[in-house]
Structures are given as C-alpha cells and as structure tokens.
PDB file of C-alpha atoms in Angstrom:
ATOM      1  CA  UNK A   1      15.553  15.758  -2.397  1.00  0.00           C
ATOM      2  CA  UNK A   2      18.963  14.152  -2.660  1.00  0.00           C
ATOM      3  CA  UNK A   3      20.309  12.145  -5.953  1.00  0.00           C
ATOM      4  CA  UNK A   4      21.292  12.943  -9.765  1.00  0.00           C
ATOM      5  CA  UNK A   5      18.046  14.283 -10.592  1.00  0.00           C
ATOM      6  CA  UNK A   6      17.106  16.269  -7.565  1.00  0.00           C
ATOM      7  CA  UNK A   7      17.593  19.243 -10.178  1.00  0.00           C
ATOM      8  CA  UNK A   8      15.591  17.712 -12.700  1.00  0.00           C
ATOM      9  CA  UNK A   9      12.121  17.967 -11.275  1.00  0.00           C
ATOM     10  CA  UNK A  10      10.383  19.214  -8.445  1.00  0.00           C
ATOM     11  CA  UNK A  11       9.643  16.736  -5.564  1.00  0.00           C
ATOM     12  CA  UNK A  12       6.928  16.341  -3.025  1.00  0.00           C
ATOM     13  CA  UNK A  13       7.648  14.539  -0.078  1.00  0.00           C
ATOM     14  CA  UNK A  14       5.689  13.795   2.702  1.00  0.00           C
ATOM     15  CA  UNK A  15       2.466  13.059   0.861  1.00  0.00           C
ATOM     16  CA  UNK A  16       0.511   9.973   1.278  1.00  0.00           C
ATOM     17  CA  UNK A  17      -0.033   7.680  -1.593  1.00  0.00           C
ATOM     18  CA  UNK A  18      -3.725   8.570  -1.601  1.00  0.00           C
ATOM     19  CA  UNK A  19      -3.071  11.980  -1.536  1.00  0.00           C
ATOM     20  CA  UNK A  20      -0.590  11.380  -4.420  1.00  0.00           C
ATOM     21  CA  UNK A  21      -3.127   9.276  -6.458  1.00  0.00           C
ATOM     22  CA  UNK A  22      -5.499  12.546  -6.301  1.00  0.00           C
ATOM     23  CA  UNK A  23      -3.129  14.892  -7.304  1.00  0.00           C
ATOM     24  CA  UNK A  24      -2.104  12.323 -10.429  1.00  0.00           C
ATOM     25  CA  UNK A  25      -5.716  12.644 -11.311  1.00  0.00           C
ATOM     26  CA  UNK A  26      -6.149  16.494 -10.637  1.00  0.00           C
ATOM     27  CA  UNK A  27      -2.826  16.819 -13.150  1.00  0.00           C
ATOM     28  CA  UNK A  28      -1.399  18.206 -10.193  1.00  0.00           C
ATOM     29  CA  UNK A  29       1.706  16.197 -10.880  1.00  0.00           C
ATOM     30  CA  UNK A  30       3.222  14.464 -13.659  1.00  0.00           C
ATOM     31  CA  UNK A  31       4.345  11.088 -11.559  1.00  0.00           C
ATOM     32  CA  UNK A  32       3.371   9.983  -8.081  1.00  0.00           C
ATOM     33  CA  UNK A  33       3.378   6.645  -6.164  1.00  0.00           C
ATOM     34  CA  UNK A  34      -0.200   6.056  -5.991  1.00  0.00           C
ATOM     35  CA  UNK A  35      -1.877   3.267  -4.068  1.00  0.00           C
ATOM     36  CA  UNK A  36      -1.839   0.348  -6.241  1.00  0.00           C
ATOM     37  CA  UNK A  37      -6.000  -0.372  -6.751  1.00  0.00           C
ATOM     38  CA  UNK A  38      -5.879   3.733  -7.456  1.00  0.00           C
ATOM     39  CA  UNK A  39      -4.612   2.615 -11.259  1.00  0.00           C
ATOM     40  CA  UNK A  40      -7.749   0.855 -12.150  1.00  0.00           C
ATOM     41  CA  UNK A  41      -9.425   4.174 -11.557  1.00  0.00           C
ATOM     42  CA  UNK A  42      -7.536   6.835 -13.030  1.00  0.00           C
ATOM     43  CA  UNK A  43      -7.612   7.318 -16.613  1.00  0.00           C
ATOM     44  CA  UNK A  44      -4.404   7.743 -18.983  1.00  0.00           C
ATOM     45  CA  UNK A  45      -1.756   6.909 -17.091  1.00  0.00           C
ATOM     46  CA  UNK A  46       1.206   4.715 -16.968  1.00  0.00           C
ATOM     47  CA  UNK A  47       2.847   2.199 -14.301  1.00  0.00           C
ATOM     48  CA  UNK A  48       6.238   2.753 -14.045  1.00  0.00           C
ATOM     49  CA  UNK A  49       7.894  -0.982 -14.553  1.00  0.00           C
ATOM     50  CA  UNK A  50      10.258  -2.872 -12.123  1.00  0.00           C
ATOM     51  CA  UNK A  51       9.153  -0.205  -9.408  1.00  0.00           C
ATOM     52  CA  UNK A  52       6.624  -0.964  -6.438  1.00  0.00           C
ATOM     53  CA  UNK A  53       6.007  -1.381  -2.814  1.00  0.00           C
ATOM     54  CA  UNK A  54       5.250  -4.944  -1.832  1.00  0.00           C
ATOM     55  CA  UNK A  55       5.626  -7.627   0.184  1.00  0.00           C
ATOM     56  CA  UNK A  56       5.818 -11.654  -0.160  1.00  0.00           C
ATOM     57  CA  UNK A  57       4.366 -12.560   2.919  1.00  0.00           C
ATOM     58  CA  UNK A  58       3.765 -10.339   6.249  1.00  0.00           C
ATOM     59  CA  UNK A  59       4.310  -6.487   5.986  1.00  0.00           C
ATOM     60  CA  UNK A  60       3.002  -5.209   9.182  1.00  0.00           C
ATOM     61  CA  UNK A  61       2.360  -2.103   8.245  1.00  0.00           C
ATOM     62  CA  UNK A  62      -1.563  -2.997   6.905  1.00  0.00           C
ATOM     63  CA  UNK A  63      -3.048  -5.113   9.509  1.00  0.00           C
ATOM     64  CA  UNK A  64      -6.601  -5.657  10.717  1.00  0.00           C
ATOM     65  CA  UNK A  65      -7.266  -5.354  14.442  1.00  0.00           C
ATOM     66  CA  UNK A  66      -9.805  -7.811  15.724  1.00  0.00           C
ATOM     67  CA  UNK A  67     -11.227  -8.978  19.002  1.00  0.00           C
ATOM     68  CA  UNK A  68     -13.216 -11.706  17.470  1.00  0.00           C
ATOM     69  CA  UNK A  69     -12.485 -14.428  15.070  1.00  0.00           C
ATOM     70  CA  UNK A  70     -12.370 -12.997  11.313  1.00  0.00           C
ATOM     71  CA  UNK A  71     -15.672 -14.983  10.836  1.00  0.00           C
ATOM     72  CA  UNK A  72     -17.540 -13.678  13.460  1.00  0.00           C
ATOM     73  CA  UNK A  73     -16.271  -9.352  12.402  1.00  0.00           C
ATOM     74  CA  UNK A  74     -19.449  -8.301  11.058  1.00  0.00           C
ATOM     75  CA  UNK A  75     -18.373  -4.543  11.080  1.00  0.00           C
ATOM     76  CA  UNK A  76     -15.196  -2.608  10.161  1.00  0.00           C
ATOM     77  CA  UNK A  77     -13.848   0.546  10.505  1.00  0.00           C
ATOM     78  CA  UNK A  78     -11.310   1.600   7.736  1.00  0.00           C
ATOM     79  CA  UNK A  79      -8.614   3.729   8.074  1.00  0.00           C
ATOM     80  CA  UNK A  80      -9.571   6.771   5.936  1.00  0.00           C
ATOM     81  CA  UNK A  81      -5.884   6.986   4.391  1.00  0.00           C
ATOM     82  CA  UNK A  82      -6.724   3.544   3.084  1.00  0.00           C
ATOM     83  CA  UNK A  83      -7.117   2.808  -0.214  1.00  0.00           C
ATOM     84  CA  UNK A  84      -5.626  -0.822  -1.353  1.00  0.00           C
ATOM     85  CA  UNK A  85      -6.300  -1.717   1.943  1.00  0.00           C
ATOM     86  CA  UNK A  86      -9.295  -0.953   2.537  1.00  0.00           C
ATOM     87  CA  UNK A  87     -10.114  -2.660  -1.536  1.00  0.00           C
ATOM     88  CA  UNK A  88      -7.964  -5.795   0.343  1.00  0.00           C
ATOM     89  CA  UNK A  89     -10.328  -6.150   3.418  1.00  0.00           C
ATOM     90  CA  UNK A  90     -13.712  -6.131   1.164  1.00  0.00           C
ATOM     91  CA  UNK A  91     -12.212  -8.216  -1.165  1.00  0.00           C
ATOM     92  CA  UNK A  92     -11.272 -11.213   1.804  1.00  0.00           C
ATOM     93  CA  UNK A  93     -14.632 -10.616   2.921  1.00  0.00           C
ATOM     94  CA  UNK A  94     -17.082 -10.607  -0.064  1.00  0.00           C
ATOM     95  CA  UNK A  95     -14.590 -13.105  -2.105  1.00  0.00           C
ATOM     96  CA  UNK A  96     -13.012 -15.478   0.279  1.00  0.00           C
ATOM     97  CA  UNK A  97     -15.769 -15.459   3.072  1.00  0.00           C
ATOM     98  CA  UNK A  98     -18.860 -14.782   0.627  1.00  0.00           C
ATOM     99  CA  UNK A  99     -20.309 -12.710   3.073  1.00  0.00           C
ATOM    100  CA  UNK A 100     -20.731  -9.050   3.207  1.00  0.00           C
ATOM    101  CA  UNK A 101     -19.979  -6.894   6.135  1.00  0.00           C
ATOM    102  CA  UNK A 102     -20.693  -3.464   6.972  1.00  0.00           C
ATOM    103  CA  UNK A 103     -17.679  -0.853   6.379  1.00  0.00           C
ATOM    104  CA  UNK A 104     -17.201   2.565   7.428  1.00  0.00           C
ATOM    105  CA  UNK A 105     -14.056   4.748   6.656  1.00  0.00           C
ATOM    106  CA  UNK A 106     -12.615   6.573  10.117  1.00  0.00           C
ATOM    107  CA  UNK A 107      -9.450   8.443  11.427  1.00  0.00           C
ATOM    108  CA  UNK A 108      -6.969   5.601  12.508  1.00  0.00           C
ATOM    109  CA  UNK A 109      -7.574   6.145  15.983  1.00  0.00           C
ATOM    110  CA  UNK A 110      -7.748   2.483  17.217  1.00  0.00           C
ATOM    111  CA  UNK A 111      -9.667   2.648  20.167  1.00  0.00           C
ATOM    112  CA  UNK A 112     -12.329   4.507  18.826  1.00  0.00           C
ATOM    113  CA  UNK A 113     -12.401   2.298  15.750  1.00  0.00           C
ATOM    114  CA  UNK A 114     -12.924  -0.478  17.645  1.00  0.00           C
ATOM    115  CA  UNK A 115     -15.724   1.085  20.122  1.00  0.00           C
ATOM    116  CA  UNK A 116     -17.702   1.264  16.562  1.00  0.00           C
ATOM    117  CA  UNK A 117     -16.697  -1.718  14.895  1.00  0.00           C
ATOM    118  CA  UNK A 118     -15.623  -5.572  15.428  1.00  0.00           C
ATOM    119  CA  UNK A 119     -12.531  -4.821  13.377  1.00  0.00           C
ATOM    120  CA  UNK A 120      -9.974  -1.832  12.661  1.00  0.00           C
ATOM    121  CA  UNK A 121      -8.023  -1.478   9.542  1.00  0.00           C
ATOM    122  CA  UNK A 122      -5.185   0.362   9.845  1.00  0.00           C
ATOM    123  CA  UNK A 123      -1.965   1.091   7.607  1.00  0.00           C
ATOM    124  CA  UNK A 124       1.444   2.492   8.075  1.00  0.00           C
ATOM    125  CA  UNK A 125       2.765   4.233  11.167  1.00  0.00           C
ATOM    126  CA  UNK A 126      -0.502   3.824  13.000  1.00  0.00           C
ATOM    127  CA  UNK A 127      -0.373  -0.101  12.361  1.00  0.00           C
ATOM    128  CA  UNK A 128       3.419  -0.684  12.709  1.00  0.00           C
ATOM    129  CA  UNK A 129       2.441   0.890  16.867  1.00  0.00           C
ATOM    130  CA  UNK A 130      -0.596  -1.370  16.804  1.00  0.00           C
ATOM    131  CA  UNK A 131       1.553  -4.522  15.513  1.00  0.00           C
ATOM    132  CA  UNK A 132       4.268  -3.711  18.146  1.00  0.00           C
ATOM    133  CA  UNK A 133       2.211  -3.492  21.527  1.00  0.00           C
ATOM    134  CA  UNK A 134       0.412  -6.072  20.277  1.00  0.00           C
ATOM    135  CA  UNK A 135       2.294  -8.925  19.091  1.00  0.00           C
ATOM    136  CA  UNK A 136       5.615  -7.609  21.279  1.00  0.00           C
ATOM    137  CA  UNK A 137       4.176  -6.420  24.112  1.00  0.00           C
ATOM    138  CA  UNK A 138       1.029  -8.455  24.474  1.00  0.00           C
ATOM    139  CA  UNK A 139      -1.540  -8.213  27.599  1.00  0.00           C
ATOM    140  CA  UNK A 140      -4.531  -9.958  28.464  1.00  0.00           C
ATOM    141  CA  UNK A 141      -6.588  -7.505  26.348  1.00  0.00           C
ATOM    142  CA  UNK A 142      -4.440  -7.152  23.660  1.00  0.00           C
ATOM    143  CA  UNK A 143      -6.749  -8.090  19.880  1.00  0.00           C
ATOM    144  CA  UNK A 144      -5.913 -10.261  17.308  1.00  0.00           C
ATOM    145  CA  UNK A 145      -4.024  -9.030  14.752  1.00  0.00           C
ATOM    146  CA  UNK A 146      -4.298 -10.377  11.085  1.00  0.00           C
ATOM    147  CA  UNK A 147      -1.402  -9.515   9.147  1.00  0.00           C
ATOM    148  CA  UNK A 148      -3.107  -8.394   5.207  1.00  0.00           C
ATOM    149  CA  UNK A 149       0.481  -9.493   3.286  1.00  0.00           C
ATOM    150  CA  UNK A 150       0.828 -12.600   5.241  1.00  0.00           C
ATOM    151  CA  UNK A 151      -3.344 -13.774   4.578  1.00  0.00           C
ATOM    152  CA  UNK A 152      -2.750 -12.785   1.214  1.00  0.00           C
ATOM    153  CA  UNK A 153       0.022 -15.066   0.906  1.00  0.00           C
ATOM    154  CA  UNK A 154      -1.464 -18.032   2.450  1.00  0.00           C
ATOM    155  CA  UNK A 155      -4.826 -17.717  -0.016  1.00  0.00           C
ATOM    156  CA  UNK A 156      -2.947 -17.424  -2.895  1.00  0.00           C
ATOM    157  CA  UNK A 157       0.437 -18.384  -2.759  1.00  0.00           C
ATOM    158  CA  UNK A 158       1.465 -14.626  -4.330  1.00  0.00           C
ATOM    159  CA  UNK A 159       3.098 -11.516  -3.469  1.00  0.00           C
ATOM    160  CA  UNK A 160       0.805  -8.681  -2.689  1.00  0.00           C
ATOM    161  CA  UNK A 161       1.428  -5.313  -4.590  1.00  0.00           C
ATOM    162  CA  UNK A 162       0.361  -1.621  -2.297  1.00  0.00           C
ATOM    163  CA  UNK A 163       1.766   0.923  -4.463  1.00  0.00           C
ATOM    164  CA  UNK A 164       3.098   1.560  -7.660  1.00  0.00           C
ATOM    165  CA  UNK A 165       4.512   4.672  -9.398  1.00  0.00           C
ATOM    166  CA  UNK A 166       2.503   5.650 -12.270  1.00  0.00           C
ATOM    167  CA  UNK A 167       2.673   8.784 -15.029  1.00  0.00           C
ATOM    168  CA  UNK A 168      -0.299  10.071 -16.895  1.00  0.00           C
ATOM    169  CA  UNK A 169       0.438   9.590 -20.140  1.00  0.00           C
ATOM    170  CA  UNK A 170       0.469  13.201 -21.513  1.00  0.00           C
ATOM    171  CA  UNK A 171       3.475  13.329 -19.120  1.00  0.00           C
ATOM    172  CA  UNK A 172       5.997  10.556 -20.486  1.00  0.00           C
ATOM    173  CA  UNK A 173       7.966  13.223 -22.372  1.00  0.00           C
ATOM    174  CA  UNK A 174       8.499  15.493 -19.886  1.00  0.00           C
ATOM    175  CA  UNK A 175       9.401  12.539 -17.813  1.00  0.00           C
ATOM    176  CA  UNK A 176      11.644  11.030 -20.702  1.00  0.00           C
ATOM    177  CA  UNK A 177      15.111  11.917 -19.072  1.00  0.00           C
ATOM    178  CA  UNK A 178      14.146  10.387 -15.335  1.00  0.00           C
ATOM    179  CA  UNK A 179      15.993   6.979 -14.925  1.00  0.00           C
ATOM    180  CA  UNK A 180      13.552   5.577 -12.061  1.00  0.00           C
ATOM    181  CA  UNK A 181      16.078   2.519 -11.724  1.00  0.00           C
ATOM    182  CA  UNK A 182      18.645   5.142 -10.306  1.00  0.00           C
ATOM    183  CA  UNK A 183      16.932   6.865  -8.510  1.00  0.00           C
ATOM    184  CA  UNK A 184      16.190   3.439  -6.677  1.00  0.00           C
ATOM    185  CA  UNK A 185      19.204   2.623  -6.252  1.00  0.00           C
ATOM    186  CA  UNK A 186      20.032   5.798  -5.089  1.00  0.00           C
ATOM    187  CA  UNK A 187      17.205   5.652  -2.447  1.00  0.00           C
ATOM    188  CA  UNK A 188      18.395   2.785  -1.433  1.00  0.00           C
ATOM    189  CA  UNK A 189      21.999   4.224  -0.186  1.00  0.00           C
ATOM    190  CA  UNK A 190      19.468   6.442   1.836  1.00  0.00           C
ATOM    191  CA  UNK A 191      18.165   3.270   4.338  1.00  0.00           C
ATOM    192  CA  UNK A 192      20.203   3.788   7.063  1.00  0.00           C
ATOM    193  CA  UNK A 193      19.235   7.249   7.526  1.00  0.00           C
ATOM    194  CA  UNK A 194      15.664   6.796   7.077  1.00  0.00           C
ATOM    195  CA  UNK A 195      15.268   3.695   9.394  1.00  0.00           C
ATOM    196  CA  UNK A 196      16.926   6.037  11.747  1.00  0.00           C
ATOM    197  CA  UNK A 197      14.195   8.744  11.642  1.00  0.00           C
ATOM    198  CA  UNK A 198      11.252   6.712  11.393  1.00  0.00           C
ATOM    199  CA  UNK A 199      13.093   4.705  14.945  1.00  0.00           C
ATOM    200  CA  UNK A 200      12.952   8.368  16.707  1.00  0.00           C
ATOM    201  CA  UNK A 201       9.693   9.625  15.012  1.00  0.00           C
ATOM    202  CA  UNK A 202       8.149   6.353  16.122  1.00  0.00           C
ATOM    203  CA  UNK A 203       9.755   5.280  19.328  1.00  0.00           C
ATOM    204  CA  UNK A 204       9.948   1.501  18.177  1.00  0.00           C
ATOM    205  CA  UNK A 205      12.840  -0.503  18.387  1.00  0.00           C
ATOM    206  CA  UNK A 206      15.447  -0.413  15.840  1.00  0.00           C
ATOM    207  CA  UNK A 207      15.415  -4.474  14.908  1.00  0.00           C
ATOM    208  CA  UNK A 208      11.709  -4.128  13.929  1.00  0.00           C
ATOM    209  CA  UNK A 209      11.974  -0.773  11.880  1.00  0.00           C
ATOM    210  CA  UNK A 210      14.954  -2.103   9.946  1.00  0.00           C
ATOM    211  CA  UNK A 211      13.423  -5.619   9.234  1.00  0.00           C
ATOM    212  CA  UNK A 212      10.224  -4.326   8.138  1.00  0.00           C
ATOM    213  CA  UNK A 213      12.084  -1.530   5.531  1.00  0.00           C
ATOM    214  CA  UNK A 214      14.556  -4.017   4.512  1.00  0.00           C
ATOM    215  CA  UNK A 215      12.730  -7.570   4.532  1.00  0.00           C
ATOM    216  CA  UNK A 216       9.137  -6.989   4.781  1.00  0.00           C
ATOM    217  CA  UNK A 217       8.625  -4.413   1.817  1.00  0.00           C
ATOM    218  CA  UNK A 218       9.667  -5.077  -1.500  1.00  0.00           C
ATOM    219  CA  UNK A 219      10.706  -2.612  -3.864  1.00  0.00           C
ATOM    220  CA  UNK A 220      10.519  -4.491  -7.249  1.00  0.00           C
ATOM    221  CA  UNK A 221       7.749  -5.203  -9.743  1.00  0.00           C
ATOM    222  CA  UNK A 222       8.698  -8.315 -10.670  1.00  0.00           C
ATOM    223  CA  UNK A 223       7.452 -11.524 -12.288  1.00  0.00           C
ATOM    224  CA  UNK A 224       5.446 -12.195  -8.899  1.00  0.00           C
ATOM    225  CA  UNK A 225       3.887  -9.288  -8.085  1.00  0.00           C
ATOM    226  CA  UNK A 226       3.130  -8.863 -11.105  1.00  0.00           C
ATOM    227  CA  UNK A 227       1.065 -11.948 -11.148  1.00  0.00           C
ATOM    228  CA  UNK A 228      -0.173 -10.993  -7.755  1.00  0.00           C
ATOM    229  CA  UNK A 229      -1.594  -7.339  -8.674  1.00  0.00           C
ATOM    230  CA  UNK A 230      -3.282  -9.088 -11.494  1.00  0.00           C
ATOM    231  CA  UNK A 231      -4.689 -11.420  -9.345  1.00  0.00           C
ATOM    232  CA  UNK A 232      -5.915  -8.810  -6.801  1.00  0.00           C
ATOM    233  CA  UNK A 233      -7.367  -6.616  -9.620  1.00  0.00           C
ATOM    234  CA  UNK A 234      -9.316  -9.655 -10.943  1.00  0.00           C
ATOM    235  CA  UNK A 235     -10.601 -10.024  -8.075  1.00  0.00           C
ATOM    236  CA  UNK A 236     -11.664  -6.178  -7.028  1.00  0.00           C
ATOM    237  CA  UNK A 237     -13.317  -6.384 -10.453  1.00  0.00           C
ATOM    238  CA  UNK A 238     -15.309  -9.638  -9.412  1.00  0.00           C
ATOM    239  CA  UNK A 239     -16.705  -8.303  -6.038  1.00  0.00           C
ATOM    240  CA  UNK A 240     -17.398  -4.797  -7.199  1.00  0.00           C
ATOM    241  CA  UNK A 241     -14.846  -2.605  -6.276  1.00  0.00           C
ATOM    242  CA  UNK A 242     -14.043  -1.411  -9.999  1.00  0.00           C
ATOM    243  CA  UNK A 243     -16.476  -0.867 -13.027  1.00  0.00           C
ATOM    244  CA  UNK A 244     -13.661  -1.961 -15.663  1.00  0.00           C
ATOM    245  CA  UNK A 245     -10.861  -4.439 -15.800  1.00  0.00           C
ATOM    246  CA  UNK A 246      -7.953  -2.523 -17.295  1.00  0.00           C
ATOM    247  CA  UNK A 247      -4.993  -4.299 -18.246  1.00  0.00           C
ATOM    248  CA  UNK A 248      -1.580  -2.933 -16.825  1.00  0.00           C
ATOM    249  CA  UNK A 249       0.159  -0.969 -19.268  1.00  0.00           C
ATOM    250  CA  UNK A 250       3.681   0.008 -18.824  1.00  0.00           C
ATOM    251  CA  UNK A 251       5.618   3.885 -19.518  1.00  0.00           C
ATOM    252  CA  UNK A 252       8.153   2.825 -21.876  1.00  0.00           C
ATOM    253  CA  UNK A 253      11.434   4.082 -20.329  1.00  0.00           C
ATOM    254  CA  UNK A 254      13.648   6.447 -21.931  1.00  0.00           C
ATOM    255  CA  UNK A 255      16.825   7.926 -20.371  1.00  0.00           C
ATOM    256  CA  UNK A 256      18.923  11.041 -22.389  1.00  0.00           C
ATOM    257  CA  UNK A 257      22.554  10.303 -22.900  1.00  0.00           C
TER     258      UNK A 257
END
C-alpha cells in the first residue's frame, strides 16, 4: 500500500468486491468497496460519499455475450463473481422486457457458458478479453456483445453505479482519521503504473486499457450517480431482488488535524 495512510490501517488488495462485501458483513473488515446492490443487503453500514466506481455510458468491463437477439436469450449464465451485474441483467429482463428468463451462476469461462446458456454475463478482466476479440478483432462467429453501462444509459438517461465503499457503522470511529478524498487523489497519481500492469497481465493493447481506466469508469459519487443507484435500487426492489428499500445513508467524514 502506497500513500499518507498506508501506516494507518491495514490493507487488502487483490480481493474482489464480492469477496469484500462478505468480509464487511463477517466484520472481517472495517471498510471495503463492496459491489454496489451488496448495500441493500448488509445491515449497519455506511456509504462512503463522493467515492464510487461508475460509468456514464459504456464500461466494457460488464457485458453480456449473446448469439441471439436480447429478446430471443431465454437462458443465462452469470458470472459467479457477479453481484450488481448479475442484479443488472435480471433487472433488464424482468423490468424492461417483462419476461422472466432462466439464470444460473457459473465460472466465467465463456465458452462453456455459452454451451449452457443463450447468454454469458461476464465482468472485469474476463469481459474486457471478451469485448476485445470481439468488437476489435471480430470473425464470422464472433457474438453480440451488449455493453450493461451503455443499455443502462440509453433506458434511462443515467449513470450506472458498480461499487461503492461502505463502513459498518460500529467502525466510523476507528475510521475517523482516514481522508478517503486523499487517498483518491493519491490513487489517482498511481494510473500510469497500474494501466501498465493490467496491459502486461492482460495482453491487450495499451489505448483500450487506458481509455477504459481513465474514461470509461468513474470514480465520483456525484449528483448523477447518485440519482442513478437510486434508480437501480428502486428498481431491484420492484422485481424482487431485495426484501427492503433502504435509503442511502452516508459516513459522516471526519479527518484529525
């Protein structure tokens, strides 16, 4: 961990937001980034304000893989690391299609996904590869590709919230003297070199890895997404996917001087 408080707390890289969201809930950890539908279900704790990953149109990075129109998939196979995704996909089709279809959670192996489903949901590194050698290096049997930020968008003109960072409440004083807004800013002095090792990790080109950290994904919780994770928790309430509407309640910063 680099930055001013990299001696002020212990931190765990490397962990998924899922993975985070259950160790939030275990009290494993005071803070995590947790996938953003994962705050509607844990109890006691605190979204972290002007912090979030987002993105106002396509993100590439949570895509559905289809080789059939969208209203023809009957079947899909979800990514098992999925979590707002996966609450995302149910919610286009029970809300905005009215239909149901039949879901089953798999490891985001693509081609096996697909040999057991019309449609493959898949999210970060696994759908960044699919989204390249599909939309850049197309082939007669390449799928469709439906871009969940960019759909979003279109059906409701807002910005689409996947994470957030969140502290259970019984934490917020040991938390008191982390100033989230530097370490963001901090992180943010850190681009270059992780754009570089996600371009050797994943082999993709360097124009597509920096676009999609620096334009794709947004990093602040602002008026819009705001509006838009209100909107999407609205609707995971209306279709099912949460027994209670909670409103979004904020930790109330405090930094030591």
């Amino acid at each position: 961990m680099y930055g001013s408080h990299r001696r002020s707390c212990e931190f765990i890289a490397d962990v998924a937001p899922a993975r985070c969201a259950d160790m939030l809930r275990q009290k494993q950890v005071d803070a995590a980034l947790i996938p953003s539908i994962e705050y509607q279900r844990l109890d006691d704790v605190l979204i972290v304000p002007g912090l979030a990953v987002a993105a106002d149109g396509p993100v590439r990075s949570v895509i559905l893989v289809h080789q059939k129109p969208l209203e023809e998939v009957n079947s899909v196979s979800l990514d098992l690391s999925s979590r707002t995704g996966a609450a995302l996909t149910m919610i286009y089709f029970r809300h905005f299609q009215r239909r149901e279809v039949r879901f089953e959670p798999h490891p985001p192996h693509l081609v096996e996904m697909l040999r057991k489903a019309d449609a493959a949901l898949l999210i970060g590194d696994p759908a960044l590869l699919a989204y390249h050698h599909s939309v850049h290096l197309p082939s007669p049997t390449s799928p469709q590709i439906t871009d969940w930020g960019e759909l979003w968008k279109q059906l409701t003109g807002l910005p689409f919230v996947f994470a957030v960072w969140a502290i259970r409440r019984e934490s917020v004083d040991r938390m008191a003297g982390i100033d989230f807004s530097l370490v963001k800013k901090e992180a943010g002095s850190s681009l270059p070199h992780i754009i570089d090792e996600a371009v050797n990790r994943l082999q993709l080109p360097y124009e597509l890895v920096h676009d999609y950290l620096t334009r794709s994904l947004v990093y602040d919780l602002n008026h819009g997404c705001l509006s838009g994770l209100n909107h999407f928790y609205t609707l995971a309430w209306r279709v099912n996917l949460i027994d209670v509407l909670n409103p979004i309640r904020f930790y109330e910063v405090t930094v030591d001087v």
